[in-house]
Amino acid sequence: MLRRERVKELVEFYRRQLLEDIIPFWLRYSLDQKYGGYLHFLDRDGSVFGTDKAMWMECRETWLFSKLYNTIEPREEWLKASKLGYDFITEHGFDSDGRMFFAVTRDGRPLRKRRYLYTECFGVMACAEYSEATGDKEALKRARETYRLIVDLYRKPESLPPKIIPETRRMKALAMPMMLICISQEIRDIDSDPLYKEVVDEAIGEILNHFMKREMHALLEMVDPNGEPFLEIPEGRLVCPGHDIEVAWFLMHEGIYRKDQKLIDAGLEIIDWALRIGWDKMYGGLYYFVDVMGKPPTRLEWDMKLWWPHTEALYALLLAHHLTGDEKYLIWYEKFHEWTFNHFPDPEYGEWFGYLHRDGTVSTPLKGAMWKGPFHIPRALLQSLKLLEEMVG
Amino acid sequence: MLRRERVKELVEFYRRQLLEDIIPFWLRYSLDQKYGGYLHFLDRDGSVFGTDKAMWMECRETWLFSKLYNTIEPREEWLKASKLGYDFITEHGFDSDGRMFFAVTRDGRPLRKRRYLYTECFGVMACAEYSEATGDKEALKRARETYRLIVDLYRKPESLPPKIIPETRRMKALAMPMMLICISQEIRDIDSDPLYKEVVDEAIGEILNHFMKREMHALLEMVDPNGEPFLEIPEGRLVCPGHDIEVAWFLMHEGIYRKDQKLIDAGLEIIDWALRIGWDKMYGGLYYFVDVMGKPPTRLEWDMKLWWPHTEALYALLLAHHLTGDEKYLIWYEKFHEWTFNHFPDPEYGEWFGYLHRDGTVSTPLKGAMWKGPFHIPRALLQSLKLLEEMVG
């Protein structure tokens, strides 16, 4: 069991990490007072090294500042920071068809729109959380509409513009049902609609019946629409342990919410698989990608240690221990805690390095780029804090 | 000066590498006798770990076997191997608009077609070289037609299907003029048409006037259509030293062909820049990507050591030394030779590892995948052999 003293120590440590390191870094360096929104290509020292804006990041940071305001305390500074992002998103993030752009220039001109629906998912999170912080009805309406658009397009992908050639092979990605659970859990805290449960039911069904492969002890990244794996190609054998662990705690949250032990058990099983296949026994830390059949990984970054699978694991393991009392999760939790805080934080300029080589040395010192912004670290810290505070009562 | 003894030693060594290691590996493991074409997702021991076929690879391998037949000796085995690829390409590689697919299933059903024209470039090389080996007029016609299609689409990109959103920013890639020089040099050996010189003139103009930035000592990967750099975003500052060195020897070949010292000098200058920015002083070898202003690289594989920049450097440095007599190129050549042959070849199963960590250890042991096939190694060996044999007379 996690000792009371240790819990208190962790609460103290995580609060400092969150409120004295991570959040101040992004507040200081990323707010774009000139054009609105956030600059998120940040060098080690916080200086801007790229001016384009990824809508993922604009949405995630907007979500974060509202979340802090809604859950830690109502600081004006956080609300203002969130509004800076929200206004930029509403002004420049949406195309006329209700879909969102993937990337825009610093002043908001569209650069790229993708067929994937992930940007819209982060849009739902941003708008919903912002509406909760401000009571802004327009923001809630936008969250709802975008949510419906995602669900419609996910259920009927043929309404998206056609691909250049007819589809020879259809594959679906674990990331979509994962994100659908995530955004449904977020929006139903604020809004009620029977659609949310329906979507979560479908997404859970897909994950449990299509992506979870018990005979392989693996949660696959991609399968065909009926859940058949494609084991003859590398993409079909791909496992992302960090993703799996993120899915696991979404399922465990759903299990708690629905009082459904089966979902908690599925989450625990996925965690066990991910640790078995993903933990690097030589250098510690979690591989980014592995091949479920042990074939050579084709993604060049496969053995790198990225920050986010580690923050996801930290929270998921704490939750797993809390729900089961099982010592093994506590041991893993402490192992991840140690590896993570020994390798990722930048002692000189604050915040974390995001991309380490397999051996734990820094590969690129950037603090923010296309895919790294203030999301996984603060979310894991916020959730861990909430859980730890529950533990001490 | 490269001593005569050393030249003979290198000739011997490179011939063995080519004819007793690299070529036998691909002949043994990649020929798909069932569906035609080549299987090129090959594990360390040559076993197939992915069945999809990239048209880049189908075309490059077809080109290679014809090239061997045309330049080393007319072995039936090589011609048959080339025909296996050529037939697969003509049957499954082309769409009805004359453009080519990027990837197909093992049995040739289209998986992906891209806006880029690189597949077609390798198609031209394959068809031209195959027509030279066989005298097949249909193959030459196909090479010519595909060449013209590439040039038309490159000059008028608006004839490609429109992008999802209007273009906010246009950037052009160094790779296209580079490939245009390459395929023009290949096809004009076999066919004559004033278009080839015209295209090379244009491509050289773009490289010298738009991509070469003397004030930065760099050849940029991407600039705007008028050659203006985009220094405020990471893509705009990207340098790929291996690419630069490949461009350099295309320019030097053109300089020799046209008896134009300015082109040779440009190539030498580009090599100097690439070595200065790209050589890893700590572990040796050439970085994959660097930022021209020293900002953090955003490509996760930036500091990995890939096989192909090293084979390109080997040949380019040998050529640079041959053309100038300058000792510095000889020293660099021997340094690359040593690093390359100490790190890439697989002593156990033959062929080369393609992807090493920064420190030279193997990252993934595969021999072939989406982007690795029998092309850069045999081409560099073939060309080096030709040059070395010229040296000994």
Coordinates of N, CA, C and O in Angstrom, one line a residue, chain A residues 1-16 318 321-322 330 333-334 337 381 383-393:
Chain A
M1 N 0.8 -1.2 0.0 CA 0.0 0.0 0.0 C 0.9 1.3 0.0 O 1.9 1.3 0.6
L2 N 0.4 2.3 -0.7 CA 1.1 3.6 -0.7 C 0.9 4.2 0.7 O -0.2 4.5 1.2
R3 N 2.1 4.4 1.3 CA 2.0 5.0 2.7 C 1.5 6.4 2.6 O 1.7 7.2 1.7
R4 N 0.9 6.8 3.7 CA 0.3 8.2 3.9 C 1.4 9.2 3.7 O 1.1 10.3 3.0
E5 N 2.5 9.0 4.2 CA 3.6 9.9 4.1 C 4.0 10.1 2.6 O 4.3 11.2 2.2
R6 N 4.1 9.0 1.9 CA 4.5 9.0 0.5 C 3.4 9.8 -0.3 O 3.8 10.5 -1.2
V7 N 2.2 9.5 0.0 CA 1.1 10.2 -0.7 C 1.3 11.7 -0.5 O 1.2 12.5 -1.5
K8 N 1.5 12.1 0.7 CA 1.7 13.6 1.0 C 2.8 14.2 0.2 O 2.8 15.3 -0.3
E9 N 3.9 13.4 0.2 CA 5.1 13.8 -0.5 C 4.8 14.0 -2.0 O 5.3 15.0 -2.6
L10 N 4.1 13.0 -2.5 CA 3.8 13.0 -4.0 C 2.9 14.2 -4.3 O 3.1 14.9 -5.3
V11 N 1.9 14.5 -3.4 CA 1.0 15.6 -3.7 C 1.8 16.9 -3.7 O 1.6 17.7 -4.7
E12 N 2.6 17.0 -2.8 CA 3.5 18.3 -2.7 C 4.3 18.4 -4.0 O 4.4 19.4 -4.6
F13 N 5.0 17.3 -4.3 CA 5.9 17.2 -5.5 C 5.1 17.5 -6.8 O 5.6 18.3 -7.6
Y14 N 4.0 16.9 -7.0 CA 3.3 17.0 -8.2 C 2.7 18.5 -8.3 O 2.6 19.0 -9.4
R15 N 2.2 19.0 -7.2 CA 1.7 20.4 -7.2 C 2.8 21.3 -7.7 O 2.6 22.3 -8.5
R16 N 4.0 21.1 -7.1 CA 5.1 22.0 -7.5 C 5.4 21.9 -9.0 O 5.6 22.9 -9.7
L318 N -1.1 4.4 -10.9 CA -1.6 4.9 -9.6 C -3.0 4.5 -9.4 O -3.5 4.0 -8.4
H321 N -3.3 0.7 -8.9 CA -3.0 0.4 -7.5 C -4.2 0.7 -6.6 O -4.6 0.0 -5.7
H322 N -4.7 1.9 -6.8 CA -5.8 2.4 -6.0 C -7.0 1.5 -6.1 O -7.7 1.2 -5.1
L330 N 1.9 -0.8 -7.6 CA 2.7 0.2 -6.8 C 4.2 0.2 -7.2 O 4.8 1.2 -7.4
Y333 N 4.5 1.6 -10.5 CA 4.3 3.1 -10.4 C 5.6 3.8 -9.9 O 6.0 4.8 -10.5
E334 N 6.2 3.3 -8.9 CA 7.4 3.9 -8.3 C 8.5 3.8 -9.3 O 9.3 4.7 -9.5
H337 N 7.8 6.4 -11.9 CA 8.0 7.8 -11.3 C 9.4 8.1 -11.3 O 9.9 9.2 -11.7
L381 N -0.6 15.1 -14.1 CA -0.4 15.6 -12.8 C -1.7 16.0 -12.1 O -1.9 15.7 -11.0
Q383 N -4.7 14.8 -12.7 CA -5.5 13.6 -12.3 C -4.8 12.8 -11.2 O -5.5 12.3 -10.3
S384 N -3.5 12.8 -11.2 CA -2.8 12.1 -10.1 C -3.0 12.8 -8.8 O -3.3 12.2 -7.7
L385 N -3.0 14.2 -8.9 CA -3.2 15.0 -7.7 C -4.6 14.7 -7.1 O -4.8 14.5 -5.9
K386 N -5.6 14.7 -8.0 CA -7.0 14.4 -7.6 C -7.1 13.1 -6.8 O -7.7 12.9 -5.8
L387 N -6.4 12.1 -7.4 CA -6.5 10.7 -6.9 C -5.7 10.6 -5.5 O -6.2 10.0 -4.6
L388 N -4.6 11.2 -5.5 CA -3.8 11.2 -4.3 C -4.5 11.9 -3.1 O -4.4 11.5 -2.0
E389 N -5.1 13.0 -3.5 CA -5.9 13.8 -2.5 C -7.0 13.0 -1.9 O -7.4 13.1 -0.8
E390 N -7.7 12.2 -2.9 CA -8.7 11.3 -2.4 C -8.2 10.3 -1.4 O -8.8 10.0 -0.4
M391 N -7.0 9.8 -1.7 CA -6.4 8.8 -0.8 C -6.1 9.3 0.6 O -6.4 8.6 1.5
V392 N -5.6 10.5 0.7 CA -5.4 11.1 2.1 C -6.7 11.6 2.7 O -6.7 11.9 3.8
G393 N -7.7 11.7 1.8 CA -9.0 12.2 2.3 C -9.1 13.7 2.5 O -8.1 14.4 2.4

